[in-house]
């Protein structure tokens, strides 16, 4: 019971309350993870509930791992590994491994990521003889995912539309779903939907899991979608022993199906519920919290609450106006260096957040040129790299011979002379005979392809079959090493002799190392277990928060994290909030919640940067204004940095002010306070009266009288 002494009064009530559905509104930095872990410990230690009868669900593997470690440190004498703590997707995947046979799948099913799903949609479009230009496979893949999040199935979608295009999309959806099953594969959405299908068709299974999970806890409840809500409400339908923790002000995933009404309507869904509010913040200064609240409180669709803190007022929110994105990067760099030096901080104390991934490039350039270490959360994930996906595809095909997408990916990698025409003939044959594509390799004599291709495919088939036979006999590392040796992957990359090929082989080696670590940690787990873990990894799960480096990430990726110093770049109308959300009340409120999330990541200081112009995707430079979110913060919480277009010297980047009497020559790089960076094309005359012609970004050509132009040489 000593661990309860570490809780404030409201946290203690949240931990010790049972007997009815409980909703804990946990504001940013209010100790929700502490409450969840203490509640689990209390269930086991004080109420005598067996660990295996507890289900705790969160949204990232990183959070699940942290919860397990914290519970383990709180109670002794219990095997906490028996507590079911994981993400919705990992809990569902575990359920399906045991029960998916009821729906006609094999337990070794593949889990398709977004890229795999898009390829299968593309195949479906082609097989239905539809125009791939008119029916964009990526857009339709996104639409199918959106429909699944709303639990709208192909036949239902076809019934609710009379439009020709939508009817065709319903056919694509239906074909895609059938092809998934034929490939013995599921997508991320199916991981959530198929357990519900099993519950509906086999009520005895639902009853089994209702008895198994006697208490259910859900973290980040504001981010649940309809299938996730149905899953937990089904499990708790009889005993109503459920505790959810969340904050509607941090609901930022509506674009991928999250329904904020799940948390706002909790009392309607779970009658006789108890509502507890955790409003004391332990993370941030009061100025940061007041500024964040002043923005999010403008939302109409939210619960009535306000976080507060006993922490000191702290620094005002610094607003920094910039000329353009280059000037923004420079000012960001200057402020980072100053704060670091003044406070003797580490680089890892800083996080730079932005609304879109495309903003990171120029920020990276400036950090790299100034030898400042940084890590990016997001961007190209390690397991999304081609060379890694190729190896993973081999492993998936070894486990699941029906996996069409994996087959297509590696049947001619490394090159074995089996071109697209031959692959198409193999797939057509498989469809004609109603067999999976790999099994069609047993009947190569019946397929009209060349003898060279047949020989290569026989070797390929034997390699996969032998590896499949060994997948349950040998450890994962041995299987992978033998595979890489058999296909000559090392020679394939190193014989190319390019920097790119060396990098790719280096990444394959990193994969081998990660598999070795996995094998050492979990010696009894099989290849299928490793593939499942890889499939369910998120960006944040691979982030190493122990390295001394500045962290760059999108605002969405930052949720759940905290840093002493947070910089948010591009706080401008049209970027944050996005143009697409400005005229949509629900989307604008979600953008406002995203701003709230970003600001409340900061412990000590928050800096907001906005530019007067920014280059768009088209390359055109457009004028911009600061975001409405800045205007929604009362001035008493703000510190506007004095506007200056003349920058002090920083390493490797020198902005030196020149007086108007100095002449410029063709080719000089200059900075103008309105038009940004440019290059001198021509100079006519001498001194301050000379005429200077300059080419600015976006091919803007401008002429100035030198003495009035206030140009700065770069």
XYZ file of C-alpha atoms in Angstrom:
714
model
C 0.000 0.000 0.000
C 3.018 2.291 0.288
C 2.750 3.140 -3.389
C -0.568 4.958 -2.777
C 1.335 7.586 -0.784
C 2.802 8.858 -4.046
C -0.640 9.827 -5.373
C -2.609 13.042 -4.983
C -6.179 12.834 -3.710
C -7.895 12.577 -7.116
C -5.348 10.045 -8.351
C -5.965 7.957 -5.234
C -9.731 8.020 -5.843
C -9.145 6.952 -9.440
C -6.927 4.038 -8.384
C -9.199 2.693 -5.615
C -12.616 3.113 -7.303
C -14.282 -0.074 -8.564
C -17.720 -1.590 -8.986
C -18.925 0.578 -11.871
C -17.652 1.881 -15.220
C -15.055 4.606 -14.649
C -13.996 7.445 -16.927
C -10.867 9.308 -15.865
C -10.413 12.632 -17.627
C -6.627 12.930 -17.436
C -5.312 16.292 -18.605
C -1.874 16.691 -20.137
C 0.879 15.885 -17.652
C -1.575 14.869 -14.913
C -0.044 11.447 -14.274
C -2.397 9.162 -16.194
C 0.223 6.434 -16.683
C 0.900 6.510 -12.953
C -2.818 6.067 -12.256
C -3.197 3.214 -14.745
C -0.194 1.284 -13.451
C -1.131 1.854 -9.810
C -4.669 0.683 -10.543
C -3.369 -2.524 -12.114
C -1.082 -3.048 -9.112
C -4.010 -2.389 -6.749
C -6.167 -4.943 -8.581
C -3.528 -7.652 -8.090
C -2.012 -6.659 -4.771
C -5.085 -5.501 -2.836
C -8.095 -7.036 -4.574
C -6.527 -10.406 -5.318
C -7.338 -10.489 -9.015
C -5.145 -12.959 -10.925
C -2.841 -11.061 -13.335
C -4.028 -13.117 -16.311
C -7.589 -11.809 -15.811
C -6.577 -8.186 -16.421
C -6.576 -6.574 -19.870
C -4.880 -3.189 -20.313
C -4.961 -1.603 -23.761
C -2.945 1.354 -25.013
C -1.947 2.775 -28.401
C 1.801 2.224 -28.767
C 4.122 -0.661 -27.957
C 6.384 1.835 -26.221
C 3.584 2.835 -23.825
C 2.673 -0.819 -23.226
C 6.270 -1.677 -22.379
C 6.512 1.274 -19.988
C 3.299 0.194 -18.268
C 4.606 -3.363 -17.789
C 7.867 -2.104 -16.303
C 6.093 0.254 -13.914
C 3.653 -2.404 -12.694
C 6.560 -4.788 -12.156
C 8.314 -2.204 -9.965
C 5.172 -1.641 -7.859
C 4.356 -5.192 -6.801
C 6.486 -8.133 -5.785
C 5.750 -11.833 -5.840
C 3.530 -11.763 -8.908
C 4.298 -12.718 -12.483
C 3.240 -9.492 -14.206
C 4.081 -11.008 -17.586
C 0.707 -12.743 -17.317
C -1.077 -9.366 -17.408
C -2.374 -8.732 -20.905
C -0.901 -5.303 -21.663
C -0.648 -4.252 -25.290
C -2.009 -2.190 -28.132
C -5.444 -2.830 -29.614
C -3.741 -4.292 -32.676
C -1.368 -6.570 -30.764
C -4.134 -7.839 -28.447
C -6.334 -8.500 -31.473
C -3.505 -10.220 -33.363
C -2.925 -12.531 -30.390
C -6.648 -13.324 -30.304
C -6.703 -14.040 -34.040
C -3.658 -16.351 -33.965
C -5.719 -18.612 -31.721
C -9.139 -18.173 -33.272
C -8.927 -17.019 -36.892
C -9.315 -20.610 -38.079
C -13.019 -20.162 -37.269
C -13.265 -17.785 -40.230
C -11.389 -20.025 -42.644
C -7.907 -18.470 -42.322
C -4.654 -20.208 -41.381
C -2.949 -19.118 -38.106
C 0.165 -18.051 -40.049
C -1.666 -15.152 -41.714
C 0.309 -12.144 -42.932
C -0.385 -8.637 -41.693
C -0.378 -6.203 -44.608
C 0.805 -2.659 -44.058
C -0.531 0.346 -45.965
C 1.835 -0.197 -48.888
C 0.910 -3.884 -49.206
C -2.796 -3.060 -49.025
C -2.458 -0.411 -51.730
C -0.769 -2.928 -54.039
C -3.556 -5.431 -53.486
C -6.143 -2.731 -54.239
C -4.243 -1.940 -57.436
C -4.377 -5.615 -58.399
C -8.114 -5.648 -57.741
C -8.669 -2.595 -59.968
C -6.745 -4.223 -62.804
C -8.506 -7.568 -62.448
C -11.864 -5.780 -62.763
C -10.650 -4.136 -65.999
C -11.061 -0.648 -64.568
C -8.989 2.371 -65.575
C -6.206 2.808 -63.011
C -6.077 6.536 -63.793
C -9.757 7.008 -63.071
C -9.611 4.759 -60.017
C -6.515 5.799 -58.102
C -5.465 2.809 -56.019
C -3.958 4.859 -53.186
C -7.077 6.985 -52.787
C -9.331 3.934 -52.901
C -7.124 2.127 -50.386
C -7.528 5.076 -48.033
C -11.301 5.089 -48.626
C -11.572 1.361 -47.884
C -9.703 1.883 -44.607
C -12.037 4.748 -43.729
C -15.090 2.577 -44.446
C -13.698 -0.224 -42.291
C -13.144 2.201 -39.420
C -16.853 2.998 -39.654
C -17.667 -0.717 -39.925
C -19.164 -0.316 -43.391
C -18.644 -3.480 -45.432
C -18.648 -3.856 -49.270
C -22.280 -4.955 -49.602
C -23.423 -2.152 -47.281
C -21.408 0.457 -49.154
C -22.966 -0.628 -52.437
C -26.463 -0.339 -50.947
C -25.999 3.230 -49.680
C -24.914 4.660 -53.022
C -26.459 4.912 -56.465
C -23.475 6.593 -58.108
C -21.773 4.549 -60.839
C -18.258 5.287 -59.537
C -19.110 4.360 -55.938
C -20.740 1.109 -57.089
C -17.498 0.232 -58.891
C -15.502 1.130 -55.780
C -17.731 -1.230 -53.797
C -16.763 -3.978 -56.268
C -13.084 -3.093 -55.819
C -13.571 -3.218 -52.046
C -15.244 -6.635 -52.311
C -12.526 -7.975 -54.614
C -9.801 -6.590 -52.325
C -11.340 -8.305 -49.308
C -11.624 -11.622 -51.133
C -8.025 -11.352 -52.348
C -6.875 -10.655 -48.795
C -8.445 -13.879 -47.606
C -7.066 -15.863 -50.548
C -3.617 -14.546 -49.596
C -4.275 -15.621 -46.006
C -3.637 -12.009 -45.061
C -5.311 -9.273 -43.025
C -4.788 -5.531 -43.065
C -4.533 -3.327 -39.967
C -8.268 -2.644 -39.999
C -9.093 -6.361 -40.188
C -7.109 -6.921 -37.008
C -9.843 -4.944 -35.262
C -12.822 -6.158 -37.299
C -12.263 -9.904 -37.458
C -12.443 -10.457 -33.669
C -15.856 -8.768 -33.771
C -16.916 -11.092 -36.571
C -15.847 -14.071 -34.461
C -17.732 -12.715 -31.444
C -20.868 -12.353 -33.553
C -20.694 -15.743 -35.282
C -19.372 -17.696 -32.305
C -20.924 -16.260 -29.101
C -19.257 -18.967 -27.037
C -15.911 -17.325 -27.910
C -17.167 -13.968 -26.691
C -18.318 -15.570 -23.456
C -14.898 -17.201 -23.054
C -13.116 -13.860 -23.315
C -15.648 -12.068 -21.143
C -14.767 -14.552 -18.403
C -11.056 -14.302 -19.147
C -10.852 -10.508 -18.957
C -12.482 -9.667 -15.629
C -11.192 -6.105 -15.600
C -10.434 -3.938 -18.632
C -8.399 -0.728 -18.681
C -8.089 1.484 -21.762
C -5.507 4.236 -22.206
C -5.927 7.161 -24.657
C -9.627 6.399 -24.863
C -10.277 9.592 -26.837
C -8.476 8.002 -29.798
C -10.636 4.884 -30.064
C -12.613 4.246 -33.236
C -15.868 2.334 -33.700
C -14.363 -1.204 -33.915
C -12.184 -0.569 -30.843
C -15.199 0.704 -28.921
C -17.202 -2.359 -29.980
C -14.380 -4.677 -28.880
C -14.119 -3.344 -25.335
C -17.869 -2.871 -24.908
C -18.408 -6.491 -26.003
C -15.775 -7.807 -23.580
C -17.239 -5.823 -20.657
C -20.903 -6.209 -21.599
C -21.728 -8.453 -18.632
C -19.507 -7.340 -15.768
C -19.105 -3.624 -16.693
C -15.713 -3.639 -14.958
C -13.995 -1.101 -17.171
C -11.812 1.937 -16.554
C -10.925 4.255 -19.416
C -8.443 7.094 -19.261
C -8.266 9.899 -21.760
C -8.530 13.572 -22.587
C -10.913 14.852 -25.239
C -8.640 17.889 -25.634
C -5.983 15.532 -26.989
C -8.174 13.740 -29.539
C -6.166 14.291 -32.745
C -6.785 11.237 -34.909
C -10.223 11.901 -36.384
C -8.655 11.710 -39.860
C -7.960 8.014 -39.312
C -11.253 7.071 -37.729
C -10.971 8.059 -34.057
C -14.321 9.207 -32.686
C -14.153 11.875 -29.975
C -17.761 11.082 -29.054
C -16.599 7.782 -27.542
C -15.174 9.682 -24.593
C -17.726 12.514 -24.539
C -20.633 10.026 -24.576
C -19.100 7.539 -22.128
C -21.941 7.970 -19.629
C -24.478 7.142 -22.347
C -22.601 4.025 -23.432
C -21.807 2.799 -19.909
C -24.686 3.572 -17.558
C -24.091 4.455 -13.910
C -20.540 5.505 -14.753
C -18.270 7.388 -12.376
C -16.414 10.407 -13.765
C -13.091 11.465 -12.238
C -11.070 14.470 -13.381
C -7.287 14.674 -13.045
C -6.607 18.361 -13.604
C -3.340 18.964 -11.755
C -0.433 19.124 -14.177
C 3.045 18.127 -12.989
C 4.874 18.774 -16.235
C 4.622 22.362 -17.415
C 4.832 25.917 -16.140
C 1.586 27.798 -15.520
C 2.237 30.144 -18.454
C 2.448 27.174 -20.817
C -0.761 25.650 -19.444
C -2.689 28.925 -19.519
C -1.647 29.573 -23.101
C -2.628 26.049 -24.160
C -5.989 26.241 -22.391
C -6.789 29.639 -23.865
C -6.661 28.052 -27.328
C -8.345 24.673 -26.759
C -11.131 26.250 -24.698
C -12.331 27.951 -27.905
C -13.600 24.519 -28.992
C -17.308 23.954 -28.454
C -17.263 20.135 -28.485
C -15.328 19.419 -25.295
C -15.811 18.492 -21.658
C -15.713 21.255 -19.059
C -12.338 21.120 -17.337
C -9.085 23.064 -16.969
C -5.651 21.804 -16.030
C -3.702 23.729 -13.399
C -0.326 23.452 -11.714
C 1.600 24.385 -8.601
C 4.655 24.902 -10.799
C 6.090 28.382 -11.231
C 4.888 30.772 -13.927
C 7.998 30.267 -16.020
C 8.949 31.893 -19.296
C 6.399 33.581 -21.515
C 5.530 31.872 -24.786
C 8.008 33.252 -27.277
C 6.616 34.268 -30.687
C 9.258 34.532 -33.385
C 8.482 36.154 -36.728
C 10.598 35.068 -39.698
C 11.096 36.137 -43.294
C 10.727 32.647 -44.790
C 11.421 29.001 -43.960
C 15.189 29.500 -44.291
C 15.132 32.446 -41.939
C 12.907 30.362 -39.663
C 15.469 27.554 -39.568
C 18.235 30.011 -38.807
C 16.319 31.689 -35.982
C 15.325 28.314 -34.600
C 18.972 27.295 -34.581
C 20.050 30.513 -32.858
C 17.429 30.179 -30.136
C 18.279 26.543 -29.582
C 21.983 27.326 -29.157
C 21.266 30.232 -26.813
C 18.855 28.319 -24.587
C 21.214 25.358 -24.486
C 24.197 27.508 -23.511
C 22.263 29.617 -21.000
C 20.799 26.596 -19.232
C 23.665 24.157 -19.756
C 21.127 21.807 -21.322
C 21.557 18.726 -23.478
C 20.488 18.462 -27.103
C 18.005 15.780 -26.054
C 16.166 18.412 -24.008
C 14.907 19.943 -27.259
C 12.174 18.904 -29.634
C 11.235 20.608 -32.887
C 7.647 19.944 -33.942
C 5.941 20.662 -37.250
C 2.566 20.042 -38.873
C 3.778 18.204 -41.991
C 6.773 15.951 -42.659
C 7.847 18.104 -45.611
C 8.874 20.878 -43.200
C 11.713 18.819 -41.792
C 14.056 18.985 -44.805
C 15.292 22.549 -44.393
C 15.416 22.195 -40.612
C 17.639 19.166 -41.078
C 19.892 21.083 -43.466
C 20.606 23.795 -40.901
C 21.129 21.373 -38.031
C 23.430 19.194 -40.128
C 25.522 22.121 -41.406
C 26.023 23.273 -37.842
C 27.006 19.817 -36.575
C 24.006 19.587 -34.241
C 22.968 15.956 -33.663
C 19.316 15.185 -34.348
C 16.950 12.267 -34.784
C 13.747 12.171 -36.778
C 10.691 10.308 -35.562
C 8.773 9.408 -38.714
C 10.044 9.968 -42.224
C 11.231 6.730 -43.826
C 10.801 4.006 -41.229
C 13.524 1.392 -40.994
C 11.122 -1.435 -41.815
C 9.761 0.545 -44.775
C 13.137 0.627 -46.546
C 13.146 -1.432 -49.733
C 16.005 -3.699 -48.743
C 14.349 -4.473 -45.403
C 10.910 -5.040 -46.919
C 12.494 -7.456 -49.416
C 13.920 -9.634 -46.646
C 10.698 -9.394 -44.632
C 8.738 -10.449 -47.745
C 10.864 -13.607 -47.975
C 10.178 -14.348 -44.309
C 6.443 -13.737 -44.737
C 6.278 -16.090 -47.715
C 8.144 -18.722 -45.716
C 5.514 -18.518 -42.967
C 2.536 -17.974 -45.290
C 2.921 -19.516 -48.769
C -0.396 -17.931 -49.821
C 0.966 -14.366 -49.460
C 0.508 -12.945 -52.966
C 2.032 -9.515 -52.315
C 5.188 -11.009 -50.809
C 5.424 -13.475 -53.700
C 5.191 -10.691 -56.276
C 7.790 -8.667 -54.422
C 10.558 -11.267 -54.236
C 9.931 -13.850 -56.956
C 12.457 -11.951 -59.078
C 14.630 -10.506 -56.316
C 17.555 -10.840 -56.488
C 17.107 -11.026 -60.241
C 16.496 -14.586 -61.423
C 15.163 -13.831 -64.912
C 11.463 -14.004 -64.068
C 9.954 -10.892 -65.626
C 6.525 -9.293 -65.220
C 5.062 -11.267 -68.145
C 6.055 -14.580 -66.574
C 4.724 -13.506 -63.174
C 1.402 -12.510 -64.726
C 1.074 -15.909 -66.408
C 1.754 -17.628 -63.077
C -0.868 -15.518 -61.290
C -3.410 -16.045 -64.082
C -2.837 -19.791 -63.872
C -3.312 -19.717 -60.095
C -6.583 -17.811 -60.494
C -7.792 -20.192 -63.191
C -7.069 -23.255 -61.027
C -8.285 -21.559 -57.796
C -5.012 -22.263 -56.025
C -2.561 -19.927 -54.336
C 0.190 -18.515 -56.483
C 3.002 -20.370 -54.737
C 1.316 -23.745 -55.234
C 1.113 -22.977 -58.946
C 4.918 -23.360 -59.044
C 4.387 -27.099 -58.592
C 2.722 -27.182 -62.019
C 5.221 -25.179 -64.066
C 4.869 -27.645 -66.930
C 1.339 -26.367 -67.501
C 2.369 -22.682 -67.600
C 3.569 -21.099 -70.842
C 6.879 -19.642 -69.736
C 10.477 -20.266 -70.828
C 12.671 -23.146 -69.656
C 15.124 -20.711 -68.049
C 12.330 -19.184 -65.989
C 11.028 -22.633 -65.005
C 14.465 -23.680 -63.780
C 14.851 -20.495 -61.696
C 11.358 -20.902 -60.246
C 11.996 -24.524 -59.241
C 15.068 -23.391 -57.288
C 13.036 -20.554 -55.755
C 10.209 -22.911 -54.761
C 12.622 -25.385 -53.176
C 14.304 -22.603 -51.201
C 10.984 -21.375 -49.762
C 9.678 -24.886 -49.052
C 12.827 -25.925 -47.178
C 12.780 -22.701 -45.165
C 9.076 -23.254 -44.386
C 9.813 -26.766 -43.148
C 12.578 -25.395 -40.911
C 10.661 -22.367 -39.598
C 9.465 -24.255 -36.498
C 12.673 -26.261 -36.034
C 15.320 -23.554 -35.908
C 15.677 -20.180 -34.230
C 14.834 -17.040 -36.173
C 18.429 -15.870 -36.559
C 19.538 -19.157 -38.139
C 16.646 -19.058 -40.605
C 17.408 -15.468 -41.656
C 21.157 -16.003 -42.017
C 20.632 -19.130 -44.107
C 18.094 -17.314 -46.282
C 20.414 -14.374 -46.954
C 23.232 -16.775 -47.800
C 21.021 -18.870 -50.097
C 19.812 -15.935 -52.192
C 23.286 -14.339 -52.316
C 22.090 -11.035 -50.913
C 25.495 -9.910 -49.651
C 27.112 -10.453 -53.040
C 24.141 -8.811 -54.776
C 24.688 -5.541 -52.921
C 28.463 -5.469 -52.543
C 29.148 -6.401 -56.185
C 27.313 -3.247 -57.283
C 30.040 -1.215 -55.595
C 27.938 1.947 -55.079
C 27.441 3.992 -51.932
C 23.742 3.230 -52.124
C 24.276 -0.532 -52.365
C 26.720 -0.466 -49.427
C 24.134 1.452 -47.386
C 21.475 -1.100 -48.254
C 23.690 -4.002 -47.205
C 24.489 -2.124 -44.009
C 20.762 -1.853 -43.299
C 20.327 -5.580 -43.895
C 23.097 -6.153 -41.349
C 21.234 -3.926 -38.901
C 18.167 -6.086 -39.448
C 20.235 -9.187 -38.675
C 21.504 -7.514 -35.497
C 17.985 -6.588 -34.420
C 16.860 -10.189 -35.014
C 19.777 -11.433 -32.932
C 18.759 -9.103 -30.094
C 15.176 -10.317 -30.429
C 16.268 -13.980 -30.376
C 18.419 -13.433 -27.281
C 15.557 -11.701 -25.504
C 12.833 -14.133 -26.585
C 14.572 -17.441 -27.365
C 11.325 -19.449 -27.458
C 9.458 -17.257 -29.927
C 9.103 -18.274 -33.553
C 9.482 -16.499 -36.867
C 5.766 -15.732 -37.007
C 6.040 -13.898 -33.658
C 8.877 -11.732 -34.947
C 6.966 -10.871 -38.120
C 3.942 -9.876 -36.075
C 6.002 -7.559 -33.873
C 7.602 -5.935 -36.920
C 4.194 -5.432 -38.544
C 2.844 -3.606 -35.505
C 5.789 -1.302 -34.839
C 5.019 2.428 -34.876
C 7.389 5.341 -35.505
C 7.779 6.079 -31.837
C 8.612 2.463 -30.939
C 12.032 2.711 -32.633
C 12.857 6.123 -31.202
C 15.885 6.031 -28.921
C 15.215 8.668 -26.283
C 18.584 8.013 -24.616
C 20.735 9.571 -27.347
C 21.818 13.182 -26.888
C 20.203 14.628 -29.983
C 17.493 17.110 -30.896
C 14.246 15.292 -31.723
C 12.371 16.300 -34.881
C 8.828 15.012 -35.366
C 5.332 15.895 -36.442
C 2.910 17.158 -33.833
C 0.938 13.920 -34.127
C 4.002 11.839 -33.275
C 4.712 13.937 -30.185
C 1.589 12.979 -28.259
C 2.468 11.297 -24.988
C 6.015 12.705 -24.916
C 7.560 15.604 -23.024
C 10.646 17.786 -23.403
C 12.030 20.720 -21.405
C 12.096 22.906 -24.534
C 9.708 22.665 -27.471
C 9.882 24.619 -30.734
C 6.914 24.550 -33.114
C 7.731 25.607 -36.667
C 5.308 26.951 -39.254
C 2.539 28.240 -36.970
C 0.776 29.945 -39.875
C -2.688 30.048 -41.390
C -2.949 27.373 -44.067
C -0.206 25.258 -42.532
C -1.286 25.100 -38.897
C -4.253 25.008 -39.114
C -4.200 23.401 -42.552
C -6.128 25.112 -45.341
C -8.411 22.077 -45.650
C -9.605 22.465 -42.056
C -10.322 26.193 -41.983
C -13.900 25.944 -43.282
C -14.761 22.723 -41.456
C -15.752 23.158 -37.796
C -14.846 19.608 -36.718
C -11.484 19.626 -38.503
C -10.622 23.078 -37.164
C -11.375 21.932 -33.623
C -9.076 18.938 -34.163
C -6.314 21.284 -35.393
C -6.840 23.325 -32.233
C -6.508 20.190 -30.128
C -3.319 19.353 -32.019
C -1.945 22.784 -31.098
C -2.857 22.093 -27.476
C -0.990 18.767 -27.634
C 2.092 20.443 -29.091
C 2.255 23.238 -26.533
C 1.698 20.926 -23.548
C 4.693 18.782 -24.539
C 6.895 21.552 -23.106
C 8.044 21.524 -19.504
C 9.971 24.805 -19.286
C 9.639 26.810 -22.467
C 7.723 26.875 -25.738
C 8.756 28.839 -28.836
C 6.369 29.367 -31.769
C 7.802 30.304 -35.181
C 5.882 31.779 -38.102
C 7.072 33.114 -41.451
C 5.898 35.913 -43.730
C 6.303 33.748 -46.821
C 6.756 30.067 -47.529
C 7.392 27.950 -50.579
C 4.554 25.592 -51.444
C 4.757 22.178 -53.119
C 4.495 23.825 -56.533
C 7.672 25.771 -55.831
C 5.750 29.021 -55.741
C 6.481 31.356 -52.845
C 3.346 32.726 -51.213
C 2.813 35.309 -48.465
C 1.698 33.898 -45.113
C 0.350 35.246 -41.830
C 0.646 33.954 -38.304
C -1.853 31.344 -37.159
C -5.132 32.208 -35.494
C -3.931 29.990 -32.648
C -1.317 32.574 -31.708
C -3.997 35.274 -31.791
C -6.155 33.183 -29.448
C -3.510 33.366 -26.707
C -3.844 36.479 -24.481
C -0.930 38.876 -24.864
C -0.064 38.574 -21.174
C 1.302 35.081 -21.871
C 3.296 36.090 -24.960
C 6.721 37.510 -25.641
C 7.055 38.766 -29.219
C 10.674 38.683 -30.315
C 11.680 42.014 -31.816
C 11.459 41.643 -35.565
C 14.784 41.693 -37.291
C 15.870 40.614 -40.735
C 19.564 41.022 -39.911
C 20.827 37.859 -38.318
C 23.835 37.446 -36.072
C 26.634 35.168 -37.112
C 26.224 31.459 -36.478
C 28.678 28.727 -37.425
C 28.814 28.074 -41.174
C 26.039 30.611 -41.830
C 27.085 34.248 -41.905
C 24.592 37.085 -42.415
C 26.637 40.335 -42.475
C 24.898 43.652 -42.786
C 26.273 45.894 -45.497
C 25.679 49.637 -45.821
C 24.116 51.072 -48.940
C 27.361 52.533 -50.178
C 28.823 49.094 -50.871
C 28.444 47.793 -54.382
C 27.128 44.370 -55.322
C 28.243 42.272 -58.244
C 26.542 39.694 -60.420
C 26.172 36.362 -58.611
C 26.042 37.799 -55.069
C 23.579 36.086 -52.765
C 21.376 38.534 -50.876
C 18.460 38.634 -48.426
C 15.521 41.022 -48.816
C 13.059 41.569 -45.966
C 10.006 41.013 -48.182
C 11.105 38.702 -50.993
C 13.553 36.579 -49.037
C 16.703 35.116 -50.565
C 17.838 36.000 -54.039
C 20.755 36.179 -56.494
C 22.023 39.350 -58.142
C 21.601 39.156 -61.928
C 22.791 42.618 -62.924
C 24.059 45.913 -61.441
C 23.827 49.238 -63.308
C 25.537 52.310 -61.919
C 27.692 52.957 -58.867
C 26.920 53.437 -55.159
C 23.542 53.949 -53.558
C 21.886 55.133 -56.806
C 22.770 51.955 -58.698
C 19.996 49.710 -59.982
C 20.170 46.086 -58.896
C 18.281 43.289 -60.664
C 17.666 40.251 -58.446
C 16.134 36.827 -59.047
C 14.167 35.623 -56.023
C 12.594 32.269 -55.243
C 9.789 31.264 -57.579
C 11.555 32.993 -60.518
C 10.500 36.436 -59.317
C 12.669 39.107 -60.986
C 12.822 42.442 -59.132
C 14.722 45.709 -59.705
C 15.710 48.019 -56.845
C 17.525 51.290 -56.201
C 20.291 50.036 -53.962
C 20.042 52.681 -51.226
C 16.357 51.907 -50.660
C 16.541 48.138 -50.933
C 18.126 47.356 -47.520
C 19.796 44.280 -48.943
C 21.802 41.942 -46.762
C 24.654 39.971 -48.267
C 24.610 36.268 -47.400
